[in-house]
Amino acid sequence: MSSDPLLQPYKLKHLTLRNRIIVTSHEPAYPEDGMPKERYLAYTVERAKGGVAMTMTAGSAAVSKDSPPVFNNLLAYKDEIVPWIRQMTDAVHEEGAAIMIQLTHLGRRTRWDKGDWLPVLAPSHHREASHRAFPKKIEDWDIERIIKDFADAAERMKAGGMDGVELEAYGHLIDQFVSPLTNELDGPYGGSLDNRMRFCMDVFKAIRSRVGDDFILGVRYTADERLPGGTGMSEGIEISKRLKQSGLIDYLNVIRGHIDTDAGLTDVIPIQGMANAPHLDFAGEIRAATNFPTFHAAKISDVATARHAIASGKVDMIGMTRAHMTDPHIVRKIIEKREDEIRPCVGANYCLDRIYQGGAAYCIHNAATGRELTMPHIVAKADSRKKVVIVGAGPAGLEAARVAGERGHEVVVFEAASDPGGQIRLTALSPRRKEMMSIIDWRMAQCEKHGVTIRFNAWAEAETIEAENPDVVIVATGGVAHTDVLSKGNEFVVSSWDIISGDAKPGTNVLIFDDAGDHAALQAAEFLAGAGAKVEIMTPDRSFSPEVMAMNLVPYMRSLQKLDVTFTVTYRLESVEKNGNQLIANVGSDYGGISKQRIVDQVVVNHGTIPLDDIYFELKPKSTNHGEISQDELIAGLPQTVVRNAQGQFQLFRIGDAVSARNTHAAIYDALRLAKDI
Ligand SMILES: Cc1cc2nc3c(=O)[nH]c(=O)nc-3n(C[C@H](O)[C@H](O)[C@H](O)COP(=O)(O)O)c2cc1C
Ligand code: SF4
């Protein structure tokens, strides 16, 4: 038996967990009609196959109709969920993992214009900043109803074969009762700590009396809200002790912080550039104070830190949740001593930010996650070996090379630069985004393992490619910054990439015109303001940086507000003129009737990239398919069979930003779904 602390079994009441790594509850927003159907099943089972001890599914499954599914939550209040849950629990158990589900009433942390359009409720009228709904103040008959709803939902989950349920308290209705900041009730549920905890205890009692003792019951709660007037650390420890002493639950899942604002949420679930494992010691303090089974997750994305968390006795089970979205097979790789092959979570938080915008959770650099029904985590070997030539070693090119290599093809990559990475190398120049380079480093290591040849400083011409005698050519040359968007004065502007790369010297009074709305504008602003410039970001959009999304915006705002960067929305830079050492920026508005000027010494334009596609168009007439991709075959997961030119020498495909400016995930998905069928 292994001596690895992470691989030791753990006895949780009657349940033996096969190791110490769990996937904590999270809602990837994969439900269909509020039910965990085939897609959800495939996603969950993949992690069980990968060796995790327990997977906790359904972050925040709703127990009541007035907990509307704001991020496409499972509807645990419907009886029809039971067979779907049974299908999932059977399949996960088959793989040797335990499975629990998280139940909640979101309280004010949702919106009334979802689901059945019922008023949102809470123990006060205080609005939650993130979801914006003004809640109804909860009444006695609401409380009775919701306690029963929790018990009914728990019973459904037991009937569906779950090993247990976890209550999502933090930030949701249960903690809205516990926190003095959100509880303004009189009577038995308001005032003293006893009273504020009464709802939580009543829910536990109701559940326990319904499900009996041989069912795991846990709670995920904040033991320190880190808000003035909120639940502080000493009260949090007292709460933890009372939870244990209730005798109603089997473990504590410790959270530190508050989630009512984007900034608060980002401190609870840190993203790239923020400290690793920031609350692990705190979870250890709770465990020491309670001597009770303690679980915890918060940016423990590497195996060494997870191992330390267990070996040091800080927690009993360690959550590696986003890490498992990036690589579902972490435990298997630990067991097989292939830790170095784990695809690293880079904390990009594309997954979580997307669900708060109503999308499904996708991992920025594993396009198979959430697409298990169509995309492989492990690529199958091809029937016959082909020669595949790829132009460009950015994320799209390297993903194509990795996948083609894993399929057993002979792969040659041409890269004009001296290093791989393309735009990722640029974005990683911001210290806070340097984890992004792991997207490239992991692919380089995988390419090496699969014998891919990469030629750097190699500017590929059509003849160079033809000389390789390829069966397939994939053009993944990316794009170049596109600044040619003004009616006059394009020659006077620089791009955000020029600023980030250091190719353009920072000005002192700078206007950034951002109508791409992505990271590059904010990164450029940070470089410029950090160098002492006065910076204004202007966008014609209704809000700034729409592509950066909520949690990713937090660290930027923390930095840019301190640097006094200003934001102007709904104005459009139209032209630039030179006036001595200065530039006159002429500003209009899509709403009409406005003409303003800014006098600055530098104008930066952030307008995405324009494809670098010369080589593609040179090769097009020489290919069998003239570059055409059959969308039907691509979507159906079939090999490409288009022939437009029977005399052609090779199949030709173009992927990523070489087609049109999109993002890293799109580039990697383009590559995976094409190359897996070559
Ligand atoms: C897409 C997504 C959805 C999540 N939804 C929930 C949720 O509904 N309930 C919950 O307690 N935590 C939720 N989480 C938080 C995770 O359980 C976990 O605490 C968090 O990701 C930090 O752990 P990690 O750094 O290992 O990912 C979610 C996380 C992700 C990535
Ligand atoms: S999107 Fe980023 S944070 Fe989310 S799982 Fe993937 S690498 Fe990790």
XYZ file of C-alpha atoms and ligand atoms in Angstrom:
717
model
C 0.000 0.000 0.000
C 1.226 3.491 -0.844
C 2.541 5.706 1.936
C 1.350 8.818 0.132
C -0.823 10.738 2.638
C -3.176 11.617 -0.212
C -3.809 7.976 -1.009
C -4.802 6.881 2.499
C -8.430 5.833 2.906
C -10.636 7.823 5.237
C -13.554 6.596 7.285
C -16.412 9.064 7.337
C -18.994 7.487 9.601
C -19.961 4.228 7.827
C -18.424 5.328 4.511
C -14.871 4.410 3.530
C -13.445 6.965 1.124
C -10.669 5.483 -1.017
C -8.291 8.450 -0.714
C -8.231 12.040 0.524
C -9.100 13.991 -2.602
C -12.615 15.217 -3.287
C -14.328 17.320 -5.846
C -16.362 19.805 -3.829
C -19.839 20.775 -4.868
C -20.036 22.930 -7.907
C -22.725 23.644 -10.422
C -21.236 23.553 -13.918
C -24.604 24.616 -15.291
C -25.007 21.416 -17.312
C -28.567 20.513 -16.215
C -31.204 20.128 -18.900
C -34.688 21.109 -17.692
C -33.200 21.208 -14.190
C -32.241 17.525 -14.381
C -28.791 15.865 -14.448
C -29.108 14.155 -17.808
C -26.520 12.453 -20.017
C -24.092 15.353 -20.268
C -24.029 15.913 -16.505
C -23.678 12.180 -15.987
C -20.725 11.882 -18.348
C -18.955 14.826 -16.706
C -19.424 13.417 -13.203
C -18.503 9.850 -14.079
C -15.269 10.954 -15.790
C -14.027 12.333 -12.441
C -15.050 9.154 -10.637
C -13.135 7.139 -13.243
C -10.150 9.382 -12.644
C -9.914 8.082 -9.073
C -11.306 10.838 -6.874
C -12.560 9.565 -3.488
C -15.817 11.424 -3.545
C -17.449 13.707 -6.005
C -19.942 16.188 -4.704
C -22.282 17.068 -7.415
C -24.823 19.769 -8.016
C -23.561 22.826 -6.326
C -26.623 24.432 -4.885
C -29.425 22.136 -6.016
C -32.591 24.076 -5.252
C -34.928 22.708 -2.580
C -37.723 25.227 -3.148
C -39.455 26.940 -6.036
C -38.574 30.340 -4.593
C -34.874 29.488 -4.925
C -34.871 30.119 -8.685
C -32.098 28.412 -10.688
C -29.958 31.466 -11.329
C -27.029 29.460 -12.699
C -29.036 26.590 -14.156
C -29.140 24.711 -10.841
C -30.635 21.268 -10.420
C -34.239 21.329 -9.229
C -34.164 19.057 -6.187
C -37.736 20.016 -5.368
C -39.057 17.925 -8.242
C -39.816 14.216 -7.770
C -38.783 13.529 -11.357
C -35.149 14.122 -10.343
C -34.914 10.800 -8.482
C -34.306 8.488 -11.487
C -31.733 10.924 -12.913
C -29.929 10.953 -9.576
C -30.106 7.165 -9.399
C -28.519 6.849 -12.845
C -25.664 9.077 -11.696
C -25.077 7.498 -8.290
C -25.074 3.984 -9.747
C -22.526 4.967 -12.379
C -20.249 6.754 -9.886
C -20.421 3.914 -7.363
C -19.560 1.519 -10.165
C -16.273 3.426 -10.519
C -15.507 3.075 -6.807
C -16.154 6.667 -5.763
C -18.629 8.042 -3.252
C -21.092 10.690 -4.305
C -22.926 13.400 -2.422
C -25.053 16.312 -3.502
C -25.328 19.842 -2.192
C -28.754 21.222 -1.359
C -29.636 24.820 -0.857
C -32.132 27.556 -0.711
C -30.394 30.529 -2.310
C -32.370 33.096 -0.334
C -31.503 36.500 -1.763
C -28.580 35.132 -3.806
C -30.650 34.714 -6.960
C -33.081 36.581 -9.167
C -36.866 36.672 -9.208
C -37.003 36.738 -13.017
C -35.900 33.080 -13.268
C -37.888 29.871 -12.812
C -41.429 30.575 -11.610
C -40.945 34.341 -11.087
C -41.520 34.101 -7.339
C -40.245 36.853 -5.050
C -36.789 36.230 -3.697
C -36.666 36.063 0.100
C -34.236 36.565 2.980
C -34.315 37.359 6.706
C -34.096 41.080 5.825
C -34.792 43.351 2.878
C -31.066 43.885 2.195
C -30.197 43.324 -1.424
C -27.248 41.140 -2.402
C -25.007 43.254 -4.636
C -24.118 40.398 -7.001
C -27.622 39.268 -7.939
C -29.378 42.578 -7.342
C -32.799 41.263 -6.225
C -34.540 43.124 -3.409
C -35.783 40.297 -1.177
C -39.064 39.884 0.582
C -38.520 39.579 4.359
C -39.182 35.945 5.184
C -42.354 35.058 7.157
C -43.054 32.252 9.657
C -44.923 30.166 7.093
C -42.057 30.559 4.600
C -39.681 29.218 7.240
C -41.884 26.186 7.958
C -42.280 25.485 4.252
C -38.591 25.729 3.454
C -37.551 23.480 6.365
C -39.922 20.858 5.002
C -38.606 21.452 1.460
C -35.069 20.669 2.670
C -36.227 17.425 4.256
C -38.223 16.427 1.164
C -35.257 17.118 -1.105
C -32.874 15.150 1.140
C -35.276 12.222 1.058
C -35.329 12.356 -2.752
C -31.537 12.303 -2.796
C -31.424 9.301 -0.497
C -33.975 7.550 -2.696
C -31.693 8.348 -5.650
C -28.774 6.536 -3.999
C -26.683 9.474 -2.811
C -24.241 8.762 0.019
C -25.260 11.988 1.655
C -26.158 15.623 1.298
C -24.280 18.781 2.090
C -26.104 21.985 2.924
C -24.790 25.053 1.176
C -24.961 27.607 3.965
C -22.370 30.258 3.011
C -23.892 33.247 1.287
C -27.180 31.377 0.867
C -30.335 31.388 2.987
C -28.904 29.412 5.902
C -26.007 31.825 6.418
C -28.304 34.762 5.706
C -30.020 33.665 8.927
C -26.733 33.176 10.780
C -25.080 36.458 9.798
C -26.097 39.512 11.821
C -25.648 41.530 8.612
C -28.543 39.859 6.825
C -30.826 38.787 9.672
C -33.196 41.478 10.927
C -35.855 39.127 12.235
C -37.483 39.364 15.633
C -38.664 36.313 17.505
C -37.230 32.807 17.518
C -35.070 33.158 14.357
C -33.458 36.555 14.947
C -31.202 38.240 17.492
C -28.940 35.947 19.552
C -26.567 33.432 17.978
C -28.840 30.666 19.255
C -31.739 32.225 17.416
C -29.779 32.958 14.242
C -28.608 29.335 14.129
C -32.098 27.998 14.808
C -33.074 27.791 11.122
C -29.947 25.804 10.299
C -30.515 23.452 13.238
C -34.202 23.034 12.380
C -33.236 22.099 8.829
C -30.701 19.518 10.072
C -33.228 18.032 12.487
C -35.893 17.794 9.804
C -33.477 16.135 7.389
C -32.057 13.744 9.947
C -35.474 12.602 11.081
C -36.292 11.881 7.451
C -33.086 10.153 6.272
C -31.929 8.375 9.423
C -28.378 7.911 10.649
C -26.838 5.921 7.825
C -26.682 8.916 5.530
C -23.905 11.508 5.522
C -24.933 15.031 6.368
C -22.504 17.938 6.173
C -22.487 21.680 5.906
C -20.465 24.160 3.903
C -20.471 27.396 5.840
C -18.388 30.472 6.446
C -16.583 30.457 9.753
C -15.393 34.043 9.260
C -17.265 36.390 6.975
C -14.478 38.954 6.982
C -17.017 41.776 6.941
C -17.421 44.468 9.573
C -20.452 43.530 11.690
C -20.603 40.025 10.182
C -19.736 36.628 11.614
C -16.170 37.040 12.816
C -13.595 34.391 13.531
C -14.358 33.841 17.218
C -18.075 33.552 16.533
C -17.210 31.311 13.569
C -15.350 28.951 15.877
C -18.295 28.968 18.267
C -20.642 28.193 15.342
C -18.357 25.345 14.290
C -18.423 23.872 17.795
C -22.199 24.137 18.004
C -22.563 22.441 14.633
C -20.493 19.537 15.900
C -22.228 19.428 19.265
C -25.631 19.256 17.593
C -24.810 15.616 16.829
C -26.793 16.045 13.631
C -23.983 16.290 11.086
C -20.900 14.324 10.096
C -18.401 16.884 8.807
C -17.664 20.575 8.374
C -16.704 22.045 5.007
C -14.969 25.293 5.882
C -15.206 28.524 3.916
C -13.627 31.801 4.882
C -15.078 35.044 3.548
C -18.275 36.328 1.979
C -19.709 35.999 -1.508
C -22.235 38.823 -1.766
C -19.941 40.856 -4.045
C -17.670 39.843 -6.931
C -14.688 40.931 -4.872
C -15.783 38.881 -1.853
C -16.416 35.804 -3.984
C -12.990 36.118 -5.574
C -11.320 36.119 -2.150
C -13.240 32.939 -1.254
C -12.361 31.257 -4.572
C -9.089 32.894 -5.606
C -8.102 33.123 -9.240
C -4.746 33.252 -11.009
C -2.230 35.697 -9.599
C -3.735 35.379 -6.123
C -2.196 33.354 -3.290
C -2.509 29.572 -3.346
C -4.332 27.837 -0.490
C -5.083 31.132 1.296
C -7.586 29.665 3.763
C -5.989 26.305 4.437
C -4.459 27.357 7.749
C -7.811 28.762 8.799
C -9.519 25.461 7.985
C -6.783 23.818 10.089
C -7.694 26.081 13.005
C -11.324 25.024 12.770
C -10.309 21.392 12.737
C -8.057 21.924 15.759
C -10.819 23.768 17.634
C -13.511 21.174 16.896
C -11.609 17.920 16.439
C -14.236 17.041 13.855
C -13.949 15.828 10.233
C -13.018 18.908 8.238
C -13.092 19.438 4.467
C -11.828 22.441 2.568
C -11.158 23.732 -0.944
C -9.815 27.059 -2.189
C -7.084 27.187 -4.830
C -5.300 24.040 -3.866
C -4.571 23.230 -7.453
C -1.320 21.311 -7.217
C -0.719 17.904 -5.720
C 2.132 19.055 -3.461
C -0.085 21.556 -1.635
C -2.897 19.016 -1.383
C -0.462 16.504 0.077
C 0.753 19.078 2.589
C -2.859 19.855 3.583
C -3.429 16.227 4.515
C 0.041 15.371 5.855
C 0.017 18.375 8.176
C -3.380 17.357 9.549
C -5.011 20.644 8.640
C -7.944 18.912 6.990
C -9.274 15.387 6.555
C -10.355 15.684 2.936
C -8.949 18.178 0.476
C -10.952 19.602 -2.393
C -9.346 20.029 -5.804
C -12.339 21.143 -7.745
C -11.218 23.357 -10.599
C -8.103 21.189 -10.805
C -10.444 18.316 -11.688
C -12.202 20.402 -14.305
C -8.808 20.804 -15.949
C -7.724 17.202 -15.431
C -10.278 14.629 -14.280
C -7.602 11.958 -13.875
C -5.456 13.524 -11.157
C -5.674 10.645 -8.684
C -4.926 8.026 -11.310
C -1.840 9.968 -12.352
C -0.720 10.208 -8.709
C -1.164 6.459 -8.297
C 0.696 5.766 -11.553
C 3.475 8.179 -10.545
C 2.678 10.432 -13.487
C 2.055 13.598 -11.493
C 4.145 15.552 -13.970
C 1.556 14.736 -16.651
C -1.332 16.360 -14.799
C -2.838 19.106 -16.904
C -2.518 22.110 -14.578
C -5.371 24.368 -13.547
C -4.070 27.857 -14.307
C -6.725 29.655 -12.261
C -8.087 31.455 -15.318
C -11.567 31.050 -13.863
C -13.145 30.944 -17.283
C -15.203 28.054 -15.827
C -16.773 29.948 -12.964
C -17.048 33.328 -14.617
C -19.063 31.790 -17.429
C -21.758 30.375 -15.168
C -22.371 33.806 -13.660
C -23.056 35.032 -17.174
C -25.601 32.308 -17.768
C -23.232 30.012 -19.701
C -22.022 26.477 -19.026
C -18.691 25.954 -17.241
C -15.836 25.284 -19.635
C -12.179 24.979 -18.771
C -10.022 27.466 -20.615
C -7.612 24.763 -21.743
C -9.445 21.474 -21.554
C -12.137 21.580 -24.204
C -13.277 18.056 -23.307
C -14.568 19.108 -19.893
C -18.333 19.389 -20.006
C -18.234 17.867 -23.495
C -17.460 14.303 -22.420
C -20.185 12.974 -24.711
C -18.304 14.231 -27.767
C -14.722 15.171 -26.803
C -12.116 12.768 -25.392
C -9.954 13.359 -22.329
C -7.715 10.598 -23.616
C -7.248 10.680 -27.369
C -7.497 7.359 -29.224
C -4.732 6.124 -31.543
C -5.383 6.584 -35.270
C -5.729 3.541 -37.550
C -3.006 4.767 -39.862
C -0.050 7.095 -39.351
C -0.150 10.374 -41.227
C 2.249 13.239 -41.625
C 0.718 16.324 -40.054
C 2.366 19.722 -40.497
C 1.227 22.543 -38.270
C 2.090 26.195 -38.714
C 2.163 28.107 -35.437
C 2.981 27.060 -31.865
C 0.388 29.108 -30.013
C -2.414 27.451 -28.040
C -4.288 26.255 -31.150
C -1.196 24.915 -32.935
C 0.197 23.183 -29.862
C -3.161 21.607 -29.000
C -3.425 20.308 -32.555
C 0.151 19.005 -32.284
C -0.490 17.348 -28.923
C -3.644 15.634 -30.133
C -2.171 14.569 -33.478
C 0.912 13.309 -31.635
C -1.212 11.349 -29.177
C -2.993 9.792 -32.146
C 0.349 8.468 -33.265
C 0.918 10.723 -36.266
C 4.246 12.136 -37.370
C 3.915 15.807 -36.438
C 6.082 18.775 -37.418
C 5.356 22.283 -36.125
C 6.813 25.438 -37.670
C 7.005 28.479 -35.415
C 8.347 31.820 -36.610
C 9.262 33.018 -33.104
C 12.039 31.640 -30.959
C 9.602 30.421 -28.307
C 6.169 28.831 -28.219
C 3.021 30.456 -26.869
C 1.854 33.146 -29.275
C -0.581 35.487 -27.561
C -0.395 33.479 -24.331
C 3.286 34.353 -24.037
C 2.288 37.996 -24.345
C -0.571 37.839 -21.870
C 1.665 36.038 -19.376
C 3.951 39.071 -19.311
C 1.564 40.577 -16.761
C 2.879 39.158 -13.479
C -0.652 38.304 -12.380
C -1.261 36.243 -15.522
C 1.989 34.300 -15.591
C 0.205 31.057 -14.651
C -1.200 31.163 -18.199
C 2.172 29.911 -19.460
C 1.385 26.502 -17.980
C -1.127 26.104 -20.825
C 1.865 26.158 -23.167
C 4.381 24.384 -20.939
C 2.065 21.406 -20.414
C 1.476 21.100 -24.161
C 5.197 21.356 -24.899
C 5.868 18.504 -22.466
C 3.075 16.422 -24.008
C 4.369 17.127 -27.503
C 7.806 15.967 -26.467
C 6.334 12.791 -25.011
C 4.565 12.074 -28.293
C 7.600 12.760 -30.470
C 6.363 15.998 -32.042
C 9.089 17.972 -33.825
C 8.942 21.724 -33.270
C 11.070 24.018 -35.423
C 11.489 27.467 -33.899
C 12.670 30.576 -35.757
C 11.200 28.862 -38.798
C 9.157 31.115 -41.042
C 7.140 28.629 -43.097
C 6.611 29.421 -46.774
C 4.323 27.356 -48.966
C 7.395 25.550 -50.411
C 8.683 24.725 -46.925
C 5.387 23.049 -46.138
C 5.163 21.215 -49.449
C 8.710 19.938 -49.024
C 7.511 18.060 -45.938
C 5.103 15.981 -48.070
C 2.307 16.311 -45.555
C -0.991 14.462 -45.568
C -2.545 17.212 -43.486
C -1.598 20.863 -42.948
C -3.078 22.873 -40.100
C -2.606 26.617 -40.157
C -2.659 28.014 -36.624
C -0.763 31.218 -37.217
C -2.965 33.357 -34.959
C -3.386 37.036 -35.584
C -1.758 40.398 -35.171
C -3.138 43.331 -33.216
C -5.715 45.158 -35.298
C -5.525 48.920 -34.816
C -6.553 50.137 -38.234
C -10.047 51.089 -37.097
C -10.131 54.893 -37.073
C -11.386 57.095 -39.903
C -8.125 59.103 -39.688
C -4.837 58.908 -37.808
C -4.353 55.146 -37.527
C -0.613 55.764 -37.961
C -0.493 57.660 -34.651
C -1.830 54.898 -32.426
C -0.190 51.876 -30.825
C -1.819 48.577 -29.843
C -2.326 47.205 -26.366
C 0.067 44.393 -27.318
C 2.730 47.032 -28.156
C 2.401 48.317 -24.598
C 2.332 44.908 -22.919
C 5.319 43.634 -24.888
C 7.327 46.811 -24.256
C 7.603 47.514 -28.003
C 6.027 50.947 -27.406
C 7.334 53.234 -24.684
C 4.557 54.280 -22.273
C 3.201 57.814 -22.684
C 2.344 60.087 -19.776
C -1.245 60.975 -20.633
C -2.879 58.054 -22.395
C -6.254 57.262 -23.901
C -6.959 53.539 -24.354
C -9.750 52.941 -26.821
C -11.088 49.470 -26.061
C -13.780 48.000 -28.183
C -12.581 44.404 -27.866
C -13.354 44.434 -24.142
C -10.835 41.717 -23.329
C -7.859 41.383 -20.978
C -5.378 43.196 -23.201
C -6.813 46.678 -22.605
C -6.740 46.268 -18.837
C -3.266 44.779 -18.925
C -2.037 47.687 -21.009
C -3.697 50.123 -18.595
C -1.953 48.460 -15.691
C 1.447 48.661 -17.406
C 0.903 52.298 -18.344
C -0.496 53.507 -15.034
C 2.136 51.484 -13.205
C 4.774 53.407 -15.166
C 3.228 56.660 -13.960
C 0.878 57.541 -16.828
C -2.530 59.118 -16.411
C -4.859 56.622 -18.118
C -8.418 56.745 -19.375
C -10.073 53.641 -20.850
C -12.855 54.489 -23.270
C -15.325 52.042 -24.788
C -18.398 52.392 -26.993
C -19.974 49.484 -25.057
C -22.552 49.883 -22.282
C -20.101 48.514 -19.736
C -16.353 48.165 -19.801
C -14.388 44.938 -20.327
C -17.390 42.701 -21.066
C -15.151 39.774 -22.076
C -13.152 39.832 -18.847
C -16.147 38.816 -16.676
C -16.875 39.224 -12.985
C -14.207 37.453 -10.955
C -11.426 38.118 -13.446
C -12.174 41.812 -13.210
C -11.600 41.933 -9.454
C -7.781 41.976 -9.341
C -7.685 44.497 -12.196
C -10.026 46.846 -10.368
C -8.053 46.506 -7.169
C -4.986 47.603 -9.038
C -6.462 50.121 -11.512
C -8.573 52.011 -8.974
C -5.476 52.548 -6.840
C -3.664 53.818 -9.925
C -6.591 56.182 -10.570
C -7.362 54.825 -14.034
C -10.711 56.180 -15.244
C -13.344 54.459 -17.367
C -15.621 56.108 -19.891
C -18.407 54.013 -21.382
C -20.604 54.645 -24.456
C -18.092 56.872 -26.295
C -16.252 55.965 -29.470
C -12.848 57.170 -30.597
C -13.293 58.245 -34.195
C -10.007 59.752 -35.319
C -6.646 61.004 -34.099
C -4.670 64.064 -35.252
C -1.173 65.135 -34.412
C -0.672 68.548 -32.858
C 3.014 69.110 -32.055
C 3.968 66.622 -29.337
C 0.372 66.002 -28.532
C -2.416 63.961 -30.072
C -5.949 65.192 -30.475
C -8.396 62.328 -30.050
C -11.781 63.053 -31.627
C -14.536 61.279 -29.766
C -18.115 60.603 -30.850
C -20.922 58.361 -29.711
C -23.030 55.620 -31.301
C -25.991 57.434 -29.768
C -25.275 60.432 -32.031
C -24.941 64.174 -31.679
C -21.733 64.186 -29.654
C -18.306 65.463 -30.558
C -15.617 65.791 -27.913
C -11.860 65.894 -27.837
C -9.154 64.532 -25.599
C -5.636 65.964 -25.721
C -3.174 63.193 -24.872
C 0.333 62.102 -25.787
C -0.486 58.473 -26.546
C -3.500 56.638 -27.951
C -3.732 52.873 -27.524
C -6.241 50.906 -29.556
C -7.468 47.508 -28.379
C -9.516 45.970 -31.141
C -8.604 42.280 -31.065
C -6.498 40.683 -33.735
C -6.702 40.301 -37.460
C -5.825 36.860 -38.868
C -2.309 36.183 -40.076
C -3.508 34.072 -42.962
C -1.157 34.564 -45.929
C 0.228 31.052 -45.758
C -3.282 29.604 -45.632
C -4.318 31.380 -48.821
C -1.048 30.386 -50.527
C -1.645 26.757 -49.672
C -5.362 26.733 -50.408
C -5.173 25.979 -54.175
C -2.724 23.150 -53.508
C -4.961 21.355 -51.038
C -7.566 18.681 -51.715
C -10.298 20.488 -49.792
C -9.372 24.121 -50.545
C -9.305 24.610 -46.796
C -12.965 23.731 -46.394
C -14.071 22.204 -43.130
C -17.349 20.300 -43.217
C -19.206 21.712 -40.256
C -21.518 18.706 -40.144
C -18.596 16.275 -39.939
C -16.818 18.466 -37.400
C -19.851 18.641 -35.144
C -20.675 14.956 -35.572
C -17.091 13.994 -34.673
C -16.325 12.438 -38.050
C -13.155 12.649 -40.150
C -13.148 15.428 -42.725
C -13.941 14.124 -46.215
C -14.429 17.271 -48.338
C -12.692 17.025 -51.713
C -12.784 20.081 -53.977
C -9.568 19.390 -55.814
C -8.681 15.746 -56.415
C -5.189 16.796 -57.622
C -4.434 18.464 -54.301
C -1.478 17.260 -52.247
C -2.841 17.475 -48.718
C -5.852 18.364 -46.589
C -5.687 21.929 -45.310
C -7.346 23.319 -42.199
C -7.234 26.648 -40.432
C -7.973 27.038 -36.706
C -7.914 29.576 -33.851
C -7.350 33.286 -34.346
C -5.940 32.584 -37.821
C -9.635 32.314 -38.736
C -11.038 35.109 -36.582
C -10.202 36.750 -33.255
C -11.756 34.685 -30.454
C -10.231 33.397 -27.218
C -7.926 30.693 -25.876
C -10.708 28.223 -25.226
C -12.095 28.639 -28.742
C -8.626 28.110 -30.222
C -8.063 24.938 -28.200
C -11.535 23.590 -28.943
C -11.026 24.243 -32.673
C -7.827 22.206 -32.483
C -9.123 19.318 -30.377
C -12.270 18.693 -32.328
C -10.533 18.753 -35.636
C -7.358 16.860 -34.729
C -9.045 14.052 -32.782
C -10.485 12.768 -36.071
C -7.365 13.069 -38.227
C -18.224 26.204 -12.068
C -18.189 26.229 -10.571
C -19.386 26.265 -9.856
C -19.372 26.271 -8.460
N -20.562 26.200 -7.771
C -20.542 26.009 -6.411
C -21.727 25.772 -5.681
O -22.823 25.767 -6.221
N -21.634 25.544 -4.349
C -20.447 25.556 -3.692
O -20.403 25.340 -2.489
N -19.304 25.816 -4.368
C -19.330 26.005 -5.693
N -18.148 26.202 -6.366
C -16.905 26.309 -5.600
C -16.128 24.996 -5.511
O -16.807 24.004 -4.799
C -14.790 25.243 -4.823
O -15.036 25.649 -3.505
C -13.968 26.319 -5.489
O -13.868 26.075 -6.862
C -12.583 26.424 -4.863
O -11.923 25.210 -4.927
P -10.839 24.914 -6.074
O -9.828 25.998 -5.984
O -10.317 23.555 -5.739
O -11.566 24.958 -7.359
C -18.143 26.257 -7.759
C -16.956 26.238 -8.490
C -16.964 26.215 -9.875
C -15.654 26.185 -10.603
S -10.911 27.579 -16.580
Fe -9.054 28.049 -15.486
S -9.659 27.970 -13.335
Fe -11.265 26.971 -14.475
S -10.637 24.826 -14.411
Fe -9.795 25.638 -16.298
S -7.735 26.279 -15.816
Fe -8.820 25.985 -13.872
